[in-house]
CSV table of C-alpha atoms in Angstrom, one decimal:
chain,number,residue,atom,x,y,z
W,312,SER,CA,106.7,102.6,115.2
W,313,GLN,CA,103.2,104.5,114.9
W,314,GLN,CA,101.5,103.0,111.9
W,315,GLY,CA,98.2,103.9,110.3
W,316,GLU,CA,95.9,101.4,109.2
W,317,GLU,CA,93.4,102.5,106.6
W,318,ASP,CA,90.2,101.3,105.5
W,319,PRO,CA,88.4,100.2,103.4
W,320,GLN,CA,91.3,99.1,101.1
W,321,ALA,CA,89.5,99.9,98.1
W,322,LEU,CA,86.6,102.5,97.2
W,323,SER,CA,84.8,103.2,94.0
W,324,ILE,CA,82.1,106.0,93.9
W,325,GLN,CA,80.5,108.4,91.2
W,326,GLU,CA,81.7,111.7,90.8
W,327,GLY,CA,79.8,114.4,92.9
W,328,GLU,CA,79.3,111.7,95.7
W,329,ASN,CA,81.0,112.0,98.9
W,330,ALA,CA,84.1,109.6,99.7
W,331,THR,CA,84.9,108.4,103.5
W,332,MET,CA,88.1,106.9,104.2
W,333,ASN,CA,89.0,105.6,108.0
W,334,CYS,CA,92.2,105.2,109.8
W,335,SER,CA,93.2,103.4,113.0
W,336,TYR,CA,96.0,103.7,115.0
W,337,LYS,CA,97.5,101.9,118.1
W,338,THR,CA,99.6,104.2,120.3
W,339,SER,CA,99.0,107.8,121.6
W,340,ILE,CA,99.6,110.6,119.0
W,341,ASN,CA,100.6,114.1,118.9
W,342,ASN,CA,99.4,114.6,115.3
W,343,LEU,CA,98.0,112.8,112.5
W,344,GLN,CA,98.3,113.4,108.8
W,345,TRP,CA,96.7,112.4,105.4
W,346,TYR,CA,98.6,112.0,102.4
W,347,ARG,CA,97.4,111.2,98.6
W,348,GLN,CA,99.5,109.2,96.5
W,349,ASN,CA,98.7,109.6,92.5
W,350,SER,CA,99.5,106.5,90.5
W,351,GLY,CA,103.4,106.1,90.2
W,352,ARG,CA,104.1,109.5,92.0
W,353,GLY,CA,105.3,110.0,95.6
W,354,LEU,CA,102.9,111.0,98.4
W,355,VAL,CA,101.8,114.4,98.9
W,356,HIS,CA,100.6,116.0,102.0
W,357,LEU,CA,97.0,116.8,102.4
W,358,ILE,CA,96.3,117.8,105.9
W,359,LEU,CA,97.5,117.5,109.5
W,360,ILE,CA,95.2,117.4,112.7
W,361,ARG,CA,96.8,117.9,116.2
W,362,SER,CA,95.7,115.5,119.0
W,363,ASN,CA,93.7,118.5,120.7
W,364,GLU,CA,91.6,118.8,117.6
W,365,ARG,CA,88.4,117.1,116.7
W,366,GLU,CA,87.6,118.3,113.4
W,367,LYS,CA,89.8,120.3,110.5
W,368,HIS,CA,88.7,121.4,107.2
W,369,SER,CA,90.7,122.2,103.9
W,370,GLY,CA,88.6,122.8,100.8
W,371,ARG,CA,86.8,119.7,100.0
W,372,LEU,CA,88.7,117.9,102.7
W,373,ARG,CA,87.1,117.1,106.4
W,374,VAL,CA,89.2,115.3,108.7
W,375,THR,CA,88.0,114.1,112.2
W,376,LEU,CA,90.0,112.6,114.8
W,377,ASP,CA,88.7,110.8,118.0
W,378,THR,CA,91.8,109.9,120.3
W,379,SER,CA,89.5,107.7,122.6
W,380,LYS,CA,89.0,105.3,119.5
W,381,LYS,CA,92.4,106.0,118.4
W,382,SER,CA,90.9,106.8,114.8
W,383,SER,CA,90.6,109.5,112.1
W,384,SER,CA,88.5,109.7,109.1
W,385,LEU,CA,88.8,111.6,105.9
W,386,LEU,CA,86.0,112.8,104.1
W,387,ILE,CA,86.3,114.1,100.7
W,388,THR,CA,82.9,115.9,99.5
W,389,ALA,CA,81.8,116.5,95.9
W,390,SER,CA,84.4,113.9,94.5
W,391,ARG,CA,86.0,114.6,91.1
W,392,ALA,CA,87.8,112.2,88.9
W,393,ALA,CA,91.1,114.0,89.5
W,394,ASP,CA,90.6,112.5,93.1
W,395,THR,CA,91.2,109.3,92.1
W,396,ALA,CA,94.4,107.9,94.2
W,397,SER,CA,95.4,106.1,97.1
W,398,TYR,CA,95.1,107.8,100.4
W,399,PHE,CA,97.2,107.2,103.5
W,400,CYS,CA,97.2,108.1,107.1
W,401,ALA,CA,100.6,108.4,109.2
W,402,THR,CA,100.7,109.3,113.0
W,403,LEU,CA,103.6,112.0,113.3
W,404,SER,CA,106.6,110.3,114.8
W,405,ASN,CA,110.1,110.0,113.7
W,406,ASP,CA,109.9,106.8,112.0
W,407,MET,CA,107.2,107.6,109.3
W,408,ARG,CA,105.6,104.3,108.5
W,409,PHE,CA,102.5,104.1,106.1
W,410,GLY,CA,99.7,101.7,106.1
W,411,ALA,CA,98.7,99.9,102.7
W,412,GLY,CA,96.4,102.9,101.9
W,413,THR,CA,92.8,103.1,100.8
W,414,ARG,CA,92.5,103.1,96.9
W,415,LEU,CA,89.8,105.5,95.9
W,416,THR,CA,88.2,105.4,92.4
W,417,VAL,CA,86.1,108.3,91.3
W,418,LYS,CA,84.1,107.5,88.1
W,419,PRO,CA,83.2,110.3,85.8
E,1474,ASP,CA,112.8,125.0,96.6
E,1475,ALA,CA,113.2,122.4,94.1
E,1476,GLY,CA,111.7,119.6,96.5
E,1477,VAL,CA,113.1,116.3,96.9
E,1478,ILE,CA,115.5,115.4,94.2
E,1479,GLN,CA,116.1,111.7,93.2
E,1480,SER,CA,118.0,110.3,90.4
E,1481,PRO,CA,117.7,108.4,88.2
E,1482,ARG,CA,113.9,108.3,87.5
E,1483,HIS,CA,114.0,105.1,85.8
E,1484,GLU,CA,116.9,102.3,86.0
E,1485,VAL,CA,116.7,99.1,84.1
E,1486,THR,CA,119.6,96.7,85.0
E,1487,GLU,CA,120.5,93.1,84.9
E,1488,MET,CA,120.6,90.6,87.6
E,1489,GLY,CA,123.8,90.8,89.6
E,1490,GLN,CA,124.5,94.2,88.8
E,1491,GLU,CA,125.1,97.1,91.2
E,1492,VAL,CA,122.4,99.7,91.4
E,1493,THR,CA,123.0,103.0,93.0
E,1494,LEU,CA,119.9,105.4,93.7
E,1495,ARG,CA,120.4,109.2,94.8
E,1496,CYS,CA,118.5,111.5,96.7
E,1497,LYS,CA,119.0,115.3,97.7
E,1498,PRO,CA,116.6,116.5,100.3
E,1499,ILE,CA,115.2,119.7,100.8
E,1500,SER,CA,117.6,121.9,102.3
E,1501,GLY,CA,117.0,122.3,106.1
E,1502,HIS,CA,115.6,119.2,106.8
E,1503,ASP,CA,117.0,117.2,109.2
E,1504,TYR,CA,115.2,113.7,108.6
E,1505,LEU,CA,115.7,111.7,105.5
E,1506,PHE,CA,113.6,108.6,104.6
E,1507,TRP,CA,114.0,105.7,101.9
E,1508,TYR,CA,110.9,103.8,101.0
E,1509,ARG,CA,110.2,100.8,98.7
E,1510,GLN,CA,106.9,100.6,97.3
E,1511,THR,CA,105.5,97.4,95.4
E,1512,MET,CA,101.9,96.2,94.7
E,1513,MET,CA,102.5,93.2,96.8
E,1514,ARG,CA,104.0,94.8,99.7
E,1515,GLY,CA,102.8,98.3,99.7
E,1516,LEU,CA,105.0,101.2,101.0
E,1517,GLU,CA,107.8,100.1,103.0
E,1518,LEU,CA,110.3,101.9,105.1
E,1519,LEU,CA,113.7,100.8,104.5
E,1520,ILE,CA,115.8,103.3,106.7
E,1521,TYR,CA,115.8,106.8,107.8
E,1522,PHE,CA,118.5,109.2,109.0
E,1523,ASN,CA,118.5,112.1,111.4
E,1524,ASN,CA,121.0,114.8,111.1
E,1525,ASN,CA,123.0,112.1,108.6
E,1526,VAL,CA,122.9,109.4,111.1
E,1527,PRO,CA,121.1,106.2,110.4
E,1528,ILE,CA,118.5,105.9,113.1
E,1529,ASP,CA,116.6,102.6,112.0
E,1530,ASP,CA,117.7,100.3,109.2
E,1531,SER,CA,115.5,97.4,110.4
E,1532,GLY,CA,113.4,97.8,107.2
E,1533,MET,CA,116.6,96.9,104.9
E,1534,PRO,CA,115.8,93.5,103.4
E,1535,GLU,CA,118.9,92.0,103.7
E,1536,ASP,CA,122.7,92.8,103.2
E,1537,ARG,CA,122.5,93.3,99.7
E,1538,PHE,CA,121.0,96.9,100.7
E,1539,SER,CA,123.1,99.6,102.2
E,1540,ALA,CA,122.5,103.3,102.6
E,1541,LYS,CA,124.7,106.3,103.3
E,1542,MET,CA,124.1,109.9,104.2
E,1543,PRO,CA,127.6,111.5,103.8
E,1544,ASN,CA,126.1,115.1,104.3
E,1545,ALA,CA,123.1,117.0,104.9
E,1546,SER,CA,122.3,117.3,101.1
E,1547,PHE,CA,122.7,113.8,99.6
E,1548,SER,CA,122.2,110.2,100.4
E,1549,THR,CA,122.5,107.0,98.3
E,1550,LEU,CA,120.9,103.6,98.4
E,1551,LYS,CA,122.9,101.1,97.1
E,1552,ILE,CA,121.9,97.2,96.0
E,1553,GLN,CA,124.6,95.0,95.0
E,1554,PRO,CA,123.8,92.4,93.7
E,1555,SER,CA,120.5,93.4,92.5
E,1556,GLU,CA,118.0,90.8,92.0
E,1557,PRO,CA,114.5,90.6,90.0
E,1558,ARG,CA,112.5,90.6,93.0
E,1559,ASP,CA,114.3,94.2,94.1
E,1560,SER,CA,112.2,95.5,91.1
E,1561,ALA,CA,109.8,98.2,92.8
E,1562,VAL,CA,109.7,102.1,92.9
E,1563,TYR,CA,112.0,103.7,95.7
E,1564,PHE,CA,111.0,106.8,97.2
E,1565,CYS,CA,113.2,109.4,99.0
E,1566,ALA,CA,111.6,111.6,101.6
E,1567,SER,CA,112.7,114.5,103.8
E,1568,LYS,CA,111.2,116.4,106.8
E,1569,LYS,CA,112.0,118.8,109.5
E,1570,THR,CA,111.7,117.5,112.9
E,1571,VAL,CA,108.0,116.6,113.6
E,1572,ASN,CA,106.4,118.0,110.5
E,1573,GLU,CA,104.9,116.7,107.3
E,1574,GLN,CA,107.1,114.7,105.0
E,1575,PHE,CA,107.9,115.7,101.2
E,1576,PHE,CA,108.3,113.1,99.0
E,1577,GLY,CA,110.7,112.8,95.9
E,1578,PRO,CA,109.2,111.6,92.5
E,1579,GLY,CA,110.5,108.1,93.0
E,1580,THR,CA,113.0,105.8,90.9
E,1581,ARG,CA,111.5,103.3,89.2
E,1582,LEU,CA,113.6,100.1,89.3
E,1583,THR,CA,113.4,97.2,87.0
E,1584,VAL,CA,116.1,94.3,87.3
E,1585,LEU,CA,115.8,91.7,84.5
């Protein structure tokens, strides 16, 4: 299975600061995606980056992918209290398995 | 589209009772997944189906757990008999081939 592993496990920042989360994986991929989970709810898809892309933007989100290092990062700029959630990465494969996620807390 | 639908949203039952969780995937999706999430173990993949056929059930904890997908629009996850350690949030998700997954709202199961 292709499971992503996120770090740090927990991140606490002030509103307005940037938050960076990292993801590492072990096998070759075609795509990688990031999800967000608000407390008690299902995961919501945020952004997908393909293996031939190095960087992708969506609003305040910026994702990078380094296939040589088998790693990806998710940057949330100008964070808001509403960004408080857990963030997961997953490599696109049939058996979608997730890592432990990064728990982000944005303090107002 | 209404998204992935799960029922019930909350279930409280006593140890030893049978529990059945239900899921309706998004129409046209050919993959369906069952996950369990707890604080201790995080988000665990229990089983997934492709075109109604179970592909990998290696995540099913033990024989007390069983899952079926009788048709493309319905799946069940059954626990019999239930135990307190089965208490968790159970998520169903669906996707179309190699695309993003869509999660249901989850069923919060409490076994007393």
